[in-house]
Coordinates of C-alpha atoms in Angstrom, one line a residue:
V1 CA -17.0 -21.8 -34.6
V2 CA -13.3 -22.2 -34.0
A3 CA -13.4 -25.2 -31.7
G4 CA -17.1 -26.0 -31.3
V5 CA -17.3 -24.8 -27.7
C6 CA -20.4 -22.6 -28.2
S7 CA -22.1 -25.3 -30.3
G8 CA -21.5 -27.9 -27.5
L9 CA -22.8 -25.5 -24.9
G10 CA -25.8 -24.7 -27.0
E11 CA -26.6 -28.4 -27.5
Y12 CA -26.1 -29.2 -23.8
F13 CA -28.2 -26.3 -22.5
A14 CA -30.7 -26.4 -25.4
I15 CA -30.0 -22.8 -26.2
D16 CA -29.0 -21.3 -29.6
P17 CA -25.2 -21.3 -29.7
V18 CA -25.3 -17.7 -30.9
W19 CA -26.0 -16.5 -27.4
F20 CA -22.9 -18.2 -26.1
R21 CA -20.9 -16.7 -28.9
I22 CA -22.2 -13.2 -28.1
G23 CA -21.4 -13.8 -24.4
F24 CA -17.8 -14.8 -25.2
V25 CA -17.3 -11.7 -27.5
V26 CA -18.7 -9.4 -24.9
L27 CA -16.4 -10.9 -22.2
A28 CA -13.5 -10.6 -24.6
I29 CA -14.2 -6.9 -25.3
A30 CA -14.9 -6.2 -21.6
G31 CA -11.5 -7.3 -20.4
G32 CA -10.3 -10.3 -22.3
S33 CA -11.7 -13.0 -20.0
G34 CA -13.9 -14.4 -22.8
I35 CA -10.8 -15.5 -24.7
L36 CA -9.3 -17.1 -21.6
I37 CA -12.6 -18.9 -20.8
Y38 CA -13.0 -20.1 -24.3
L39 CA -9.5 -21.5 -24.5
L40 CA -9.9 -23.2 -21.2
M41 CA -13.1 -24.8 -22.2
W42 CA -11.5 -25.9 -25.5
L43 CA -8.9 -27.7 -23.5
I44 CA -11.0 -29.1 -20.7
V45 CA -14.3 -30.1 -22.3
P46 CA -14.0 -33.5 -24.0
P47 CA -14.7 -33.7 -27.8
Q48 CA -17.9 -35.2 -29.1
P49 CA -17.5 -39.0 -29.8
D50 CA -17.3 -40.0 -33.4
G51 CA -20.6 -41.2 -34.9
Y52 CA -22.6 -39.4 -32.1
I53 CA -26.0 -38.2 -33.2
A54 CA -27.4 -35.6 -31.0
P55 CA -31.0 -36.2 -29.8
D56 CA -33.5 -33.5 -30.6
S57 CA -32.6 -31.2 -27.7
G58 CA -35.6 -28.9 -28.2
R59 CA -33.4 -26.0 -29.3
G60 CA -35.4 -22.9 -29.6
S61 CA -37.2 -23.6 -26.3
V62 CA -35.5 -20.5 -25.0
T63 CA -36.4 -17.6 -27.2
G64 CA -34.1 -14.7 -28.0
V65 CA -36.7 -12.4 -26.5
A66 CA -36.6 -14.2 -23.2
V67 CA -32.8 -14.1 -23.1
I68 CA -32.8 -10.4 -23.9
G69 CA -35.5 -9.8 -21.2
V70 CA -33.4 -11.6 -18.6
V71 CA -30.4 -9.5 -19.5
F72 CA -32.4 -6.3 -19.2
V73 CA -33.7 -7.3 -15.8
I74 CA -30.2 -8.2 -14.5
V75 CA -28.6 -5.0 -15.8
G76 CA -31.5 -2.9 -14.5
T77 CA -31.3 -4.5 -11.1
V78 CA -27.5 -3.9 -10.9
A79 CA -28.0 -0.2 -12.1
L80 CA -30.7 0.3 -9.4
V81 CA -28.5 -1.1 -6.7
N82 CA -25.6 1.0 -7.8
T83 CA -27.8 4.1 -7.7
A84 CA -29.5 3.3 -4.4
A85 CA -26.5 2.1 -2.5
P86 CA -23.2 3.0 -4.3
W87 CA -21.1 1.4 -1.6
L88 CA -22.8 -1.9 -2.4
G89 CA -22.2 -1.7 -6.1
Q90 CA -18.8 -3.3 -6.0
Y91 CA -20.3 -6.5 -4.8
V92 CA -23.3 -6.8 -7.1
W93 CA -21.7 -8.0 -10.3
P94 CA -19.7 -10.8 -8.6
V95 CA -22.9 -12.0 -6.8
V96 CA -24.9 -11.8 -10.1
L97 CA -22.2 -13.8 -11.9
L98 CA -22.0 -16.3 -9.1
M99 CA -25.7 -16.9 -8.9
G100 CA -26.0 -17.2 -12.7
G101 CA -23.2 -19.8 -12.7
L102 CA -24.9 -21.7 -9.9
V103 CA -28.2 -21.7 -11.8
L104 CA -26.5 -23.0 -14.9
L105 CA -24.6 -25.6 -13.0
L106 CA -27.6 -26.9 -11.1
G107 CA -29.7 -26.9 -14.3
G108 CA -26.9 -29.0 -16.0
L109 CA -26.8 -31.4 -13.0
K110 CA -30.5 -32.1 -13.2
R111 CA -30.1 -33.3 -16.8

């Protein structure tokens, strides 16, 4: 809401911007990286051109239930790996974040 970063991400990825806002808040609480990422995106991402009318992006095509389901699957998988192989647990979150970022990047490039 401050700079329109989450709204822009929501429009670009056709996801409700509330999910991006929740993600930034969780990251901010978990260590402050959400604030840094938000500020960097505010500086790097170009503003929307004046007079631009967004096409119907099909928002709502990803439901909240689907997003929550994916989050549960990821957290459950990480918890299982941490339990089954504690020595491997330190590598799981970086790999999960890297793969998630690649999926979002490749999905954005296909558009």
